[in-house]
PDB file of C-alpha atoms in Angstrom:
ATOM      1  CA  UNK A   1      33.596 -15.492  27.571  1.00 47.00           C
ATOM      2  CA  UNK A   2      31.747 -15.433  24.016  1.00 47.00           C
ATOM      3  CA  UNK A   3      29.528 -12.727  25.283  1.00 51.00           C
ATOM      4  CA  UNK A   4      32.495 -10.485  26.359  1.00 49.00           C
ATOM      5  CA  UNK A   5      34.350 -11.349  23.248  1.00 44.00           C
ATOM      6  CA  UNK A   6      31.638 -10.302  21.264  1.00 50.00           C
ATOM      7  CA  UNK A   7      29.960  -7.162  23.359  1.00 46.00           C
ATOM      8  CA  UNK A   8      31.212  -4.726  20.653  1.00 47.00           C
ATOM      9  CA  UNK A   9      28.030  -6.143  18.575  1.00 65.00           C
ATOM     10  CA  UNK A  10      24.898  -4.119  18.820  1.00 76.00           C
ATOM     11  CA  UNK A  11      23.096  -7.421  19.097  1.00 88.00           C
ATOM     12  CA  UNK A  12      20.934  -8.139  22.452  1.00 91.00           C
ATOM     13  CA  UNK A  13      22.080 -11.481  24.137  1.00 92.00           C
ATOM     14  CA  UNK A  14      19.432 -13.736  23.144  1.00 93.00           C
ATOM     15  CA  UNK A  15      19.636 -13.032  19.448  1.00 93.00           C
ATOM     16  CA  UNK A  16      23.294 -13.126  19.567  1.00 92.00           C
ATOM     17  CA  UNK A  17      23.008 -16.816  20.891  1.00 93.00           C
ATOM     18  CA  UNK A  18      20.800 -17.826  18.436  1.00 93.00           C
ATOM     19  CA  UNK A  19      22.656 -16.260  15.602  1.00 92.00           C
ATOM     20  CA  UNK A  20      25.765 -18.181  17.071  1.00 92.00           C
ATOM     21  CA  UNK A  21      23.530 -21.332  16.742  1.00 93.00           C
ATOM     22  CA  UNK A  22      22.728 -20.535  13.443  1.00 92.00           C
ATOM     23  CA  UNK A  23      26.313 -20.455  12.482  1.00 92.00           C
ATOM     24  CA  UNK A  24      27.078 -23.613  14.043  1.00 93.00           C
ATOM     25  CA  UNK A  25      24.167 -25.180  11.919  1.00 90.00           C
ATOM     26  CA  UNK A  26      25.713 -23.846   8.703  1.00 91.00           C
ATOM     27  CA  UNK A  27      29.050 -25.225   9.807  1.00 93.00           C
ATOM     28  CA  UNK A  28      27.768 -28.708  10.238  1.00 91.00           C
ATOM     29  CA  UNK A  29      25.887 -28.396   6.780  1.00 87.00           C
ATOM     30  CA  UNK A  30      29.269 -27.113   5.378  1.00 90.00           C
ATOM     31  CA  UNK A  31      30.865 -30.461   6.712  1.00 90.00           C
ATOM     32  CA  UNK A  32      28.178 -32.771   5.551  1.00 87.00           C
ATOM     33  CA  UNK A  33      28.618 -31.360   2.140  1.00 84.00           C
ATOM     34  CA  UNK A  34      32.449 -31.934   2.079  1.00 87.00           C
ATOM     35  CA  UNK A  35      31.931 -35.321   3.205  1.00 86.00           C
ATOM     36  CA  UNK A  36      29.264 -36.130   0.563  1.00 80.00           C
ATOM     37  CA  UNK A  37      31.343 -34.472  -1.982  1.00 81.00           C
ATOM     38  CA  UNK A  38      34.175 -37.214  -1.598  1.00 83.00           C
ATOM     39  CA  UNK A  39      31.887 -39.750  -2.621  1.00 81.00           C
ATOM     40  CA  UNK A  40      29.785 -37.817  -5.367  1.00 81.00           C
ATOM     41  CA  UNK A  41      30.487 -34.057  -6.141  1.00 79.00           C
ATOM     42  CA  UNK A  42      27.435 -32.069  -5.990  1.00 78.00           C
ATOM     43  CA  UNK A  43      28.044 -28.660  -7.506  1.00 76.00           C
ATOM     44  CA  UNK A  44      24.681 -27.243  -6.849  1.00 76.00           C
ATOM     45  CA  UNK A  45      24.924 -28.212  -3.191  1.00 76.00           C
ATOM     46  CA  UNK A  46      28.447 -26.609  -2.846  1.00 84.00           C
ATOM     47  CA  UNK A  47      27.074 -23.179  -4.501  1.00 84.00           C
ATOM     48  CA  UNK A  48      23.839 -23.369  -2.186  1.00 84.00           C
ATOM     49  CA  UNK A  49      25.920 -23.965   1.084  1.00 85.00           C
ATOM     50  CA  UNK A  50      28.587 -21.198  -0.023  1.00 87.00           C
ATOM     51  CA  UNK A  51      25.706 -18.757  -0.859  1.00 87.00           C
ATOM     52  CA  UNK A  52      24.262 -19.407   2.625  1.00 87.00           C
ATOM     53  CA  UNK A  53      27.200 -18.376   4.162  1.00 91.00           C
ATOM     54  CA  UNK A  54      27.155 -15.095   2.398  1.00 92.00           C
ATOM     55  CA  UNK A  55      23.644 -14.389   2.875  1.00 90.00           C
ATOM     56  CA  UNK A  56      23.691 -15.217   6.676  1.00 92.00           C
ATOM     57  CA  UNK A  57      26.928 -13.325   7.041  1.00 91.00           C
ATOM     58  CA  UNK A  58      25.793 -10.237   5.584  1.00 93.00           C
ATOM     59  CA  UNK A  59      22.465 -10.248   7.484  1.00 92.00           C
ATOM     60  CA  UNK A  60      24.577 -10.593  10.973  1.00 92.00           C
ATOM     61  CA  UNK A  61      26.680  -7.984   9.729  1.00 93.00           C
ATOM     62  CA  UNK A  62      23.867  -5.368   9.087  1.00 94.00           C
ATOM     63  CA  UNK A  63      22.365  -6.497  12.392  1.00 93.00           C
ATOM     64  CA  UNK A  64      25.505  -5.802  14.226  1.00 91.00           C
ATOM     65  CA  UNK A  65      25.588  -2.353  12.484  1.00 92.00           C
ATOM     66  CA  UNK A  66      22.274  -1.076  13.669  1.00 91.00           C
ATOM     67  CA  UNK A  67      18.575  -0.478  12.975  1.00 94.00           C
ATOM     68  CA  UNK A  68      18.629   1.961  10.412  1.00 95.00           C
ATOM     69  CA  UNK A  69      21.423  -0.150   8.368  1.00 95.00           C
ATOM     70  CA  UNK A  70      19.222  -3.032   8.447  1.00 96.00           C
ATOM     71  CA  UNK A  71      16.030  -1.208   7.289  1.00 97.00           C
ATOM     72  CA  UNK A  72      18.094  -0.110   4.397  1.00 97.00           C
ATOM     73  CA  UNK A  73      19.361  -3.404   3.736  1.00 96.00           C
ATOM     74  CA  UNK A  74      15.547  -4.634   3.307  1.00 97.00           C
ATOM     75  CA  UNK A  75      14.917  -1.492   1.301  1.00 97.00           C
ATOM     76  CA  UNK A  76      17.931  -2.795  -0.910  1.00 97.00           C
ATOM     77  CA  UNK A  77      16.237  -6.395  -1.126  1.00 96.00           C
ATOM     78  CA  UNK A  78      12.856  -4.992  -2.194  1.00 97.00           C
ATOM     79  CA  UNK A  79      14.805  -2.802  -4.950  1.00 97.00           C
ATOM     80  CA  UNK A  80      16.430  -5.932  -6.186  1.00 96.00           C
ATOM     81  CA  UNK A  81      13.129  -8.332  -6.056  1.00 96.00           C
ATOM     82  CA  UNK A  82      11.323  -5.458  -8.014  1.00 97.00           C
ATOM     83  CA  UNK A  83      14.132  -5.194 -10.566  1.00 96.00           C
ATOM     84  CA  UNK A  84      14.155  -8.838 -10.914  1.00 95.00           C
ATOM     85  CA  UNK A  85      10.305  -9.225 -10.961  1.00 95.00           C
ATOM     86  CA  UNK A  86      10.301  -6.594 -13.748  1.00 95.00           C
ATOM     87  CA  UNK A  87      13.163  -8.065 -15.818  1.00 93.00           C
ATOM     88  CA  UNK A  88      11.130 -11.151 -16.097  1.00 93.00           C
ATOM     89  CA  UNK A  89       7.632  -9.997 -16.847  1.00 92.00           C
ATOM     90  CA  UNK A  90       6.843  -8.292 -20.042  1.00 86.00           C
ATOM     91  CA  UNK A  91       6.380  -4.511 -19.875  1.00 88.00           C
ATOM     92  CA  UNK A  92       5.526  -1.922 -22.564  1.00 88.00           C
ATOM     93  CA  UNK A  93       7.480   1.270 -23.723  1.00 88.00           C
ATOM     94  CA  UNK A  94       4.646   3.286 -22.487  1.00 87.00           C
ATOM     95  CA  UNK A  95       5.065   1.742 -18.783  1.00 90.00           C
ATOM     96  CA  UNK A  96       8.320   3.300 -18.098  1.00 92.00           C
ATOM     97  CA  UNK A  97       6.996   6.475 -16.199  1.00 92.00           C
ATOM     98  CA  UNK A  98       5.031   4.381 -13.965  1.00 94.00           C
ATOM     99  CA  UNK A  99       7.846   1.959 -13.341  1.00 95.00           C
ATOM    100  CA  UNK A 100       9.823   4.894 -12.086  1.00 95.00           C
ATOM    101  CA  UNK A 101       7.399   5.692  -9.795  1.00 96.00           C
ATOM    102  CA  UNK A 102       6.984   1.878  -8.583  1.00 97.00           C
ATOM    103  CA  UNK A 103      10.676   2.060  -7.900  1.00 97.00           C
ATOM    104  CA  UNK A 104      10.391   5.501  -5.979  1.00 97.00           C
ATOM    105  CA  UNK A 105       7.734   3.831  -3.905  1.00 97.00           C
ATOM    106  CA  UNK A 106      10.737   1.776  -2.352  1.00 98.00           C
ATOM    107  CA  UNK A 107      12.394   4.873  -0.433  1.00 98.00           C
ATOM    108  CA  UNK A 108       9.369   6.469   0.539  1.00 98.00           C
ATOM    109  CA  UNK A 109       7.852   3.071   1.951  1.00 98.00           C
ATOM    110  CA  UNK A 110      10.994   2.421   3.821  1.00 98.00           C
ATOM    111  CA  UNK A 111      11.393   6.073   5.227  1.00 98.00           C
ATOM    112  CA  UNK A 112       7.887   5.371   6.714  1.00 98.00           C
ATOM    113  CA  UNK A 113       9.185   2.572   8.475  1.00 98.00           C
ATOM    114  CA  UNK A 114      12.289   4.385   9.586  1.00 97.00           C
ATOM    115  CA  UNK A 115      10.259   7.137  11.195  1.00 97.00           C
ATOM    116  CA  UNK A 116       7.779   4.553  12.703  1.00 96.00           C
ATOM    117  CA  UNK A 117       4.853   6.254  10.897  1.00 97.00           C
ATOM    118  CA  UNK A 118       2.416   2.920  10.875  1.00 97.00           C
ATOM    119  CA  UNK A 119      -0.720   4.588   9.776  1.00 96.00           C
ATOM    120  CA  UNK A 120       1.306   5.827   6.334  1.00 97.00           C
ATOM    121  CA  UNK A 121       3.405   2.623   6.124  1.00 98.00           C
ATOM    122  CA  UNK A 122       0.069   0.348   6.201  1.00 97.00           C
ATOM    123  CA  UNK A 123      -1.742   2.678   3.286  1.00 97.00           C
ATOM    124  CA  UNK A 124       1.050   4.195   1.325  1.00 98.00           C
ATOM    125  CA  UNK A 125       1.296   0.936  -1.329  1.00 98.00           C
ATOM    126  CA  UNK A 126      -2.203  -0.423  -1.026  1.00 97.00           C
ATOM    127  CA  UNK A 127      -4.070   2.786  -1.368  1.00 97.00           C
ATOM    128  CA  UNK A 128      -2.058   5.670  -2.696  1.00 97.00           C
ATOM    129  CA  UNK A 129       0.125   3.617  -4.746  1.00 97.00           C
ATOM    130  CA  UNK A 130      -2.821   1.715  -6.026  1.00 96.00           C
ATOM    131  CA  UNK A 131      -4.429   4.819  -7.085  1.00 96.00           C
ATOM    132  CA  UNK A 132      -1.316   6.621  -8.662  1.00 96.00           C
ATOM    133  CA  UNK A 133       0.049   3.875 -10.688  1.00 95.00           C
ATOM    134  CA  UNK A 134      -2.763   3.415 -12.972  1.00 94.00           C
ATOM    135  CA  UNK A 135      -2.979   7.313 -13.538  1.00 94.00           C
ATOM    136  CA  UNK A 136       0.566   7.431 -14.665  1.00 93.00           C
ATOM    137  CA  UNK A 137      -0.555   4.831 -17.238  1.00 92.00           C
ATOM    138  CA  UNK A 138      -3.370   6.750 -18.450  1.00 92.00           C
ATOM    139  CA  UNK A 139      -1.297   9.975 -19.024  1.00 89.00           C
ATOM    140  CA  UNK A 140       0.328   8.220 -21.753  1.00 83.00           C
ATOM    141  CA  UNK A 141      -2.533   7.542 -23.787  1.00 82.00           C
ATOM    142  CA  UNK A 142      -1.670   4.139 -24.654  1.00 83.00           C
ATOM    143  CA  UNK A 143      -4.816   1.802 -23.800  1.00 87.00           C
ATOM    144  CA  UNK A 144      -3.579  -1.312 -25.680  1.00 90.00           C
ATOM    145  CA  UNK A 145      -2.430  -3.592 -22.617  1.00 89.00           C
ATOM    146  CA  UNK A 146      -3.578  -1.136 -20.152  1.00 92.00           C
ATOM    147  CA  UNK A 147      -5.044  -3.875 -17.504  1.00 92.00           C
ATOM    148  CA  UNK A 148      -2.262  -6.098 -17.901  1.00 93.00           C
ATOM    149  CA  UNK A 149       0.218  -3.518 -16.932  1.00 93.00           C
ATOM    150  CA  UNK A 150      -1.752  -1.805 -14.433  1.00 94.00           C
ATOM    151  CA  UNK A 151      -2.248  -5.343 -12.945  1.00 94.00           C
ATOM    152  CA  UNK A 152       1.468  -6.427 -13.221  1.00 94.00           C
ATOM    153  CA  UNK A 153       2.838  -3.233 -11.696  1.00 95.00           C
ATOM    154  CA  UNK A 154       0.434  -3.166  -8.967  1.00 96.00           C
ATOM    155  CA  UNK A 155       1.190  -6.837  -7.865  1.00 95.00           C
ATOM    156  CA  UNK A 156       5.034  -6.295  -8.462  1.00 96.00           C
ATOM    157  CA  UNK A 157       5.017  -3.366  -5.604  1.00 97.00           C
ATOM    158  CA  UNK A 158       2.722  -5.419  -3.263  1.00 97.00           C
ATOM    159  CA  UNK A 159       5.020  -8.230  -3.470  1.00 96.00           C
ATOM    160  CA  UNK A 160       8.289  -7.013  -3.414  1.00 97.00           C
ATOM    161  CA  UNK A 161       7.958  -3.863  -1.631  1.00 98.00           C
ATOM    162  CA  UNK A 162       4.885  -3.656   0.679  1.00 98.00           C
ATOM    163  CA  UNK A 163       5.281  -7.456   1.859  1.00 97.00           C
ATOM    164  CA  UNK A 164       8.700  -7.346   2.547  1.00 97.00           C
ATOM    165  CA  UNK A 165       8.784  -3.979   4.148  1.00 98.00           C
ATOM    166  CA  UNK A 166       6.958  -5.561   6.967  1.00 98.00           C
ATOM    167  CA  UNK A 167      10.173  -7.341   7.947  1.00 98.00           C
ATOM    168  CA  UNK A 168      11.793  -4.020   8.366  1.00 98.00           C
ATOM    169  CA  UNK A 169       8.970  -2.527  10.628  1.00 98.00           C
ATOM    170  CA  UNK A 170       9.433  -5.518  13.011  1.00 97.00           C
ATOM    171  CA  UNK A 171      12.752  -3.517  14.036  1.00 96.00           C
ATOM    172  CA  UNK A 172      10.864  -0.456  15.319  1.00 95.00           C
ATOM    173  CA  UNK A 173       8.280  -1.916  17.335  1.00 95.00           C
ATOM    174  CA  UNK A 174       8.270  -1.206  20.873  1.00 93.00           C
ATOM    175  CA  UNK A 175      10.866  -3.895  22.661  1.00 91.00           C
ATOM    176  CA  UNK A 176       8.624  -6.559  24.605  1.00 91.00           C
ATOM    177  CA  UNK A 177      11.581  -9.179  24.994  1.00 87.00           C
ATOM    178  CA  UNK A 178      14.497  -7.049  25.997  1.00 87.00           C
ATOM    179  CA  UNK A 179      16.746 -10.099  26.063  1.00 90.00           C
ATOM    180  CA  UNK A 180      16.194 -10.672  22.071  1.00 92.00           C
ATOM    181  CA  UNK A 181      15.241  -7.206  21.165  1.00 93.00           C
ATOM    182  CA  UNK A 182      13.415  -6.517  18.004  1.00 94.00           C
ATOM    183  CA  UNK A 183      16.311  -8.365  16.175  1.00 95.00           C
ATOM    184  CA  UNK A 184      15.080 -11.480  17.479  1.00 96.00           C
ATOM    185  CA  UNK A 185      11.414 -10.828  15.559  1.00 97.00           C
ATOM    186  CA  UNK A 186      13.368 -10.722  12.355  1.00 97.00           C
ATOM    187  CA  UNK A 187      15.668 -13.674  12.975  1.00 96.00           C
ATOM    188  CA  UNK A 188      12.625 -15.595  14.217  1.00 97.00           C
ATOM    189  CA  UNK A 189      10.759 -14.726  11.215  1.00 97.00           C
ATOM    190  CA  UNK A 190      13.675 -15.371   8.851  1.00 96.00           C
ATOM    191  CA  UNK A 191      14.879 -18.582  10.721  1.00 95.00           C
ATOM    192  CA  UNK A 192      11.466 -20.263  10.691  1.00 96.00           C
ATOM    193  CA  UNK A 193      10.571 -19.372   7.212  1.00 96.00           C
ATOM    194  CA  UNK A 194      13.795 -20.777   5.623  1.00 94.00           C
ATOM    195  CA  UNK A 195      13.701 -23.744   7.968  1.00 93.00           C
ATOM    196  CA  UNK A 196      10.222 -24.795   6.807  1.00 94.00           C
ATOM    197  CA  UNK A 197      11.241 -24.832   3.128  1.00 91.00           C
ATOM    198  CA  UNK A 198      14.188 -26.900   4.405  1.00 90.00           C
ATOM    199  CA  UNK A 199      11.765 -29.439   6.459  1.00 92.00           C
ATOM    200  CA  UNK A 200       9.307 -29.675   3.840  1.00 92.00           C
ATOM    201  CA  UNK A 201      11.981 -30.521   1.228  1.00 88.00           C
ATOM    202  CA  UNK A 202      13.388 -33.167   3.380  1.00 90.00           C
ATOM    203  CA  UNK A 203      10.073 -34.733   4.469  1.00 93.00           C
ATOM    204  CA  UNK A 204       9.169 -34.734   0.860  1.00 90.00           C
ATOM    205  CA  UNK A 205      12.406 -36.637  -0.314  1.00 87.00           C
ATOM    206  CA  UNK A 206      11.909 -39.093   2.501  1.00 89.00           C
ATOM    207  CA  UNK A 207       8.453 -39.899   2.583  1.00 89.00           C
ATOM    208  CA  UNK A 208       6.655 -38.029  -0.202  1.00 83.00           C
ATOM    209  CA  UNK A 209       4.126 -39.988  -2.562  1.00 87.00           C
ATOM    210  CA  UNK A 210       1.357 -37.684  -2.930  1.00 89.00           C
ATOM    211  CA  UNK A 211       1.621 -34.718  -4.780  1.00 91.00           C
ATOM    212  CA  UNK A 212      -0.265 -31.488  -3.907  1.00 91.00           C
ATOM    213  CA  UNK A 213      -0.021 -29.210  -7.089  1.00 88.00           C
ATOM    214  CA  UNK A 214       1.465 -31.595  -9.749  1.00 88.00           C
ATOM    215  CA  UNK A 215       0.907 -28.755 -12.533  1.00 86.00           C
ATOM    216  CA  UNK A 216       2.779 -26.032 -10.493  1.00 86.00           C
ATOM    217  CA  UNK A 217       5.176 -27.611  -8.353  1.00 86.00           C
ATOM    218  CA  UNK A 218       5.510 -31.435  -8.902  1.00 86.00           C
ATOM    219  CA  UNK A 219       7.992 -31.633  -6.069  1.00 86.00           C
ATOM    220  CA  UNK A 220       5.571 -30.851  -3.225  1.00 90.00           C
ATOM    221  CA  UNK A 221       3.756 -33.519  -1.767  1.00 92.00           C
ATOM    222  CA  UNK A 222       1.455 -33.768   1.018  1.00 93.00           C
ATOM    223  CA  UNK A 223       3.715 -35.711   3.081  1.00 93.00           C
ATOM    224  CA  UNK A 224       6.243 -32.965   2.751  1.00 93.00           C
ATOM    225  CA  UNK A 225       3.924 -30.258   3.755  1.00 94.00           C
ATOM    226  CA  UNK A 226       2.451 -32.176   6.716  1.00 94.00           C
ATOM    227  CA  UNK A 227       5.881 -33.302   8.000  1.00 94.00           C
ATOM    228  CA  UNK A 228       7.261 -29.404   7.631  1.00 94.00           C
ATOM    229  CA  UNK A 229       3.962 -28.183   9.188  1.00 96.00           C
ATOM    230  CA  UNK A 230       4.480 -30.433  12.381  1.00 96.00           C
ATOM    231  CA  UNK A 231       8.138 -29.787  12.487  1.00 96.00           C
ATOM    232  CA  UNK A 232       7.823 -25.842  12.278  1.00 96.00           C
ATOM    233  CA  UNK A 233       4.983 -25.743  14.540  1.00 97.00           C
ATOM    234  CA  UNK A 234       7.199 -27.445  17.364  1.00 96.00           C
ATOM    235  CA  UNK A 235      10.169 -25.743  16.724  1.00 96.00           C
ATOM    236  CA  UNK A 236       8.274 -22.513  16.627  1.00 97.00           C
ATOM    237  CA  UNK A 237       6.746 -22.825  19.929  1.00 96.00           C
ATOM    238  CA  UNK A 238      10.056 -23.716  21.822  1.00 95.00           C
ATOM    239  CA  UNK A 239      11.653 -21.003  20.225  1.00 96.00           C
ATOM    240  CA  UNK A 240       9.251 -18.113  20.377  1.00 96.00           C
ATOM    241  CA  UNK A 241       9.535 -17.287  23.901  1.00 96.00           C
ATOM    242  CA  UNK A 242      13.237 -16.906  23.759  1.00 95.00           C
ATOM    243  CA  UNK A 243      13.071 -14.654  20.740  1.00 96.00           C
ATOM    244  CA  UNK A 244       9.871 -13.039  20.933  1.00 96.00           C
ATOM    245  CA  UNK A 245       7.099 -11.662  23.196  1.00 96.00           C
ATOM    246  CA  UNK A 246       5.037 -14.868  22.114  1.00 96.00           C
ATOM    247  CA  UNK A 247       4.144 -17.513  24.694  1.00 96.00           C
ATOM    248  CA  UNK A 248       4.508 -21.136  23.882  1.00 96.00           C
ATOM    249  CA  UNK A 249       1.317 -21.609  22.717  1.00 96.00           C
ATOM    250  CA  UNK A 250       1.352 -18.438  20.397  1.00 97.00           C
ATOM    251  CA  UNK A 251       4.378 -19.630  19.048  1.00 97.00           C
ATOM    252  CA  UNK A 252       2.768 -22.947  18.095  1.00 97.00           C
ATOM    253  CA  UNK A 253       0.221 -20.990  16.163  1.00 97.00           C
ATOM    254  CA  UNK A 254       3.338 -18.904  14.756  1.00 97.00           C
ATOM    255  CA  UNK A 255       4.543 -21.825  13.430  1.00 97.00           C
ATOM    256  CA  UNK A 256       1.383 -23.070  11.781  1.00 97.00           C
ATOM    257  CA  UNK A 257       0.928 -19.622  10.028  1.00 97.00           C
ATOM    258  CA  UNK A 258       4.417 -19.525   8.700  1.00 97.00           C
ATOM    259  CA  UNK A 259       4.689 -22.871   7.612  1.00 96.00           C
ATOM    260  CA  UNK A 260       1.239 -22.808   5.703  1.00 96.00           C
ATOM    261  CA  UNK A 261       1.904 -19.144   4.146  1.00 96.00           C
ATOM    262  CA  UNK A 262       5.481 -20.095   3.466  1.00 96.00           C
ATOM    263  CA  UNK A 263       3.973 -22.813   1.251  1.00 95.00           C
ATOM    264  CA  UNK A 264       1.777 -20.745  -0.531  1.00 95.00           C
ATOM    265  CA  UNK A 265       4.233 -18.002  -1.226  1.00 95.00           C
ATOM    266  CA  UNK A 266       6.630 -20.710  -2.659  1.00 93.00           C
ATOM    267  CA  UNK A 267       3.863 -22.007  -5.115  1.00 94.00           C
ATOM    268  CA  UNK A 268       2.773 -18.507  -5.761  1.00 94.00           C
ATOM    269  CA  UNK A 269       6.256 -17.663  -7.546  1.00 93.00           C
ATOM    270  CA  UNK A 270       6.407 -21.229  -8.820  1.00 92.00           C
ATOM    271  CA  UNK A 271       3.081 -20.390 -10.709  1.00 93.00           C
ATOM    272  CA  UNK A 272       4.991 -17.296 -12.044  1.00 91.00           C
ATOM    273  CA  UNK A 273       7.791 -19.047 -13.237  1.00 91.00           C
ATOM    274  CA  UNK A 274       5.835 -21.677 -14.818  1.00 91.00           C
ATOM    275  CA  UNK A 275       3.991 -19.137 -16.764  1.00 91.00           C
ATOM    276  CA  UNK A 276       7.212 -17.610 -18.068  1.00 91.00           C
ATOM    277  CA  UNK A 277       8.496 -20.872 -18.726  1.00 89.00           C
ATOM    278  CA  UNK A 278      11.566 -20.167 -16.671  1.00 91.00           C
ATOM    279  CA  UNK A 279      13.600 -22.091 -14.000  1.00 88.00           C
ATOM    280  CA  UNK A 280      14.769 -19.391 -11.836  1.00 86.00           C
ATOM    281  CA  UNK A 281      13.818 -15.759 -11.821  1.00 88.00           C
ATOM    282  CA  UNK A 282      17.561 -14.806 -11.598  1.00 83.00           C
ATOM    283  CA  UNK A 283      21.130 -15.746 -11.109  1.00 84.00           C
ATOM    284  CA  UNK A 284      22.188 -13.521  -8.459  1.00 83.00           C
ATOM    285  CA  UNK A 285      22.516 -16.327  -5.715  1.00 82.00           C
ATOM    286  CA  UNK A 286      24.303 -19.497  -7.184  1.00 78.00           C
ATOM    287  CA  UNK A 287      22.531 -22.476  -6.325  1.00 74.00           C
ATOM    288  CA  UNK A 288      19.399 -20.663  -5.355  1.00 78.00           C
ATOM    289  CA  UNK A 289      18.681 -18.842  -8.259  1.00 83.00           C
ATOM    290  CA  UNK A 290      17.624 -15.138  -7.870  1.00 88.00           C
ATOM    291  CA  UNK A 291      16.283 -13.088  -5.106  1.00 92.00           C
ATOM    292  CA  UNK A 292      12.784 -13.934  -5.565  1.00 91.00           C
ATOM    293  CA  UNK A 293      13.643 -17.578  -5.614  1.00 90.00           C
ATOM    294  CA  UNK A 294      14.847 -17.074  -1.977  1.00 90.00           C
ATOM    295  CA  UNK A 295      12.275 -14.920  -0.664  1.00 93.00           C
ATOM    296  CA  UNK A 296       9.321 -16.335  -2.139  1.00 92.00           C
ATOM    297  CA  UNK A 297       8.059 -17.392   1.055  1.00 95.00           C
ATOM    298  CA  UNK A 298       9.085 -14.503   3.158  1.00 96.00           C
ATOM    299  CA  UNK A 299       6.566 -12.469   0.632  1.00 96.00           C
ATOM    300  CA  UNK A 300       3.619 -14.261   2.222  1.00 97.00           C
ATOM    301  CA  UNK A 301       5.161 -15.078   5.998  1.00 97.00           C
ATOM    302  CA  UNK A 302       6.404 -11.499   6.726  1.00 97.00           C
ATOM    303  CA  UNK A 303       3.093  -9.544   6.523  1.00 97.00           C
ATOM    304  CA  UNK A 304       1.179 -12.290   7.995  1.00 97.00           C
ATOM    305  CA  UNK A 305       3.600 -12.785  11.029  1.00 98.00           C
ATOM    306  CA  UNK A 306       3.897  -9.148  11.404  1.00 98.00           C
ATOM    307  CA  UNK A 307       0.037  -8.608  12.020  1.00 97.00           C
ATOM    308  CA  UNK A 308      -0.221 -11.769  13.991  1.00 97.00           C
ATOM    309  CA  UNK A 309       2.368 -10.455  16.454  1.00 96.00           C
ATOM    310  CA  UNK A 310       1.209  -6.612  15.983  1.00 96.00           C
ATOM    311  CA  UNK A 311      -2.116  -7.990  16.715  1.00 94.00           C
ATOM    312  CA  UNK A 312      -1.453  -9.931  20.013  1.00 93.00           C
ATOM    313  CA  UNK A 313       1.190  -7.681  21.663  1.00 89.00           C
ATOM    314  CA  UNK A 314       0.913  -4.137  19.861  1.00 86.00           C
TER     315      UNK A 314
END
C-alpha cells in the first residue's frame, strides 16, 4: 500500500523503504525530545531535531526529483561550505581573483560529475586547480602571505568541493543494486556517517572516561570512539547488502572505514575552529552550527567510501 501511495516518487524500492525508516526514527526522536522538554526544556536539542527535519526533508525531496537535481544540490552544498570556510579564515585583498576561480571550480567539477567524465572529475581539482590557483595569486604580484593564501585556497577547494563531489558521483555509477539504485549508495553513506557521530556521542556520554585528543576535542573519548566503531561496523554490515552492491563482509569493512574516517573528519574541522577560536563555523543550521559543522565527517568519509566501493565493484 505504501509503495503504491508513493509510486510517483523517483526512488527505487529499497531506498524508499530505508527513507521511510529514517523518517520513523526521526519521529521517535521528536517524541523523545518533546517528553524530555516537559521535565527540562532544552532549546538546543529542540533546534537540532527541527533542523534534522528540514535537512532530511530537503534531501528526500531532491532525491525524488531526479539525479541531475541531486547533483546540483550537492554542488550547492559545496558552494555554501566553501563560502563558509572562506568567511572564517583570513584572506588578502590580493586573493580575490584566485577566490573567484576557486568558486568557479564548483560548477566545473559538478559538470564533470553530471556527464560522467571520471578522468576529469578525479584530476581537475587535485591537478589543474592545484596548478592554476597559485598562478592567479602570482599574477597579482603580492608575495607577502603568498604561501598561507595558496595553502588556504588549495585546502579549501579540496575539502569543500573535491571531497564533497564524491557523494554526487555515486549517483552516476553503473547501477549494481537495482532494488536500491544509486540513491542507495548515497543514503548508506549519509546515514552511516551521521549515525557514527550519534553513536560515538552516546557511547562517549555513557561510558566515556579516557580522552583521545583533549586539546583538540575534549569531549571525544576512547570509549565513545570504540563504541561507535563497533556499532557502525555491525549496522553497516547488515544494511550494506540492502542498499549497496557490497556483501555483508564488505559492509563490515565499510563500517570500519566510515567510523574511523568520520572521526578524523570531525577532529580536523574541530582543529580549524580551535585555531580560529570559534565555536561553530556558521549559524545556518540552528542547533548544529554551520554547513561545515554538519558535513565535517562527510568530508573524509565521502571520498574514502567512494573509492572503496569503486575499487570493489566498478
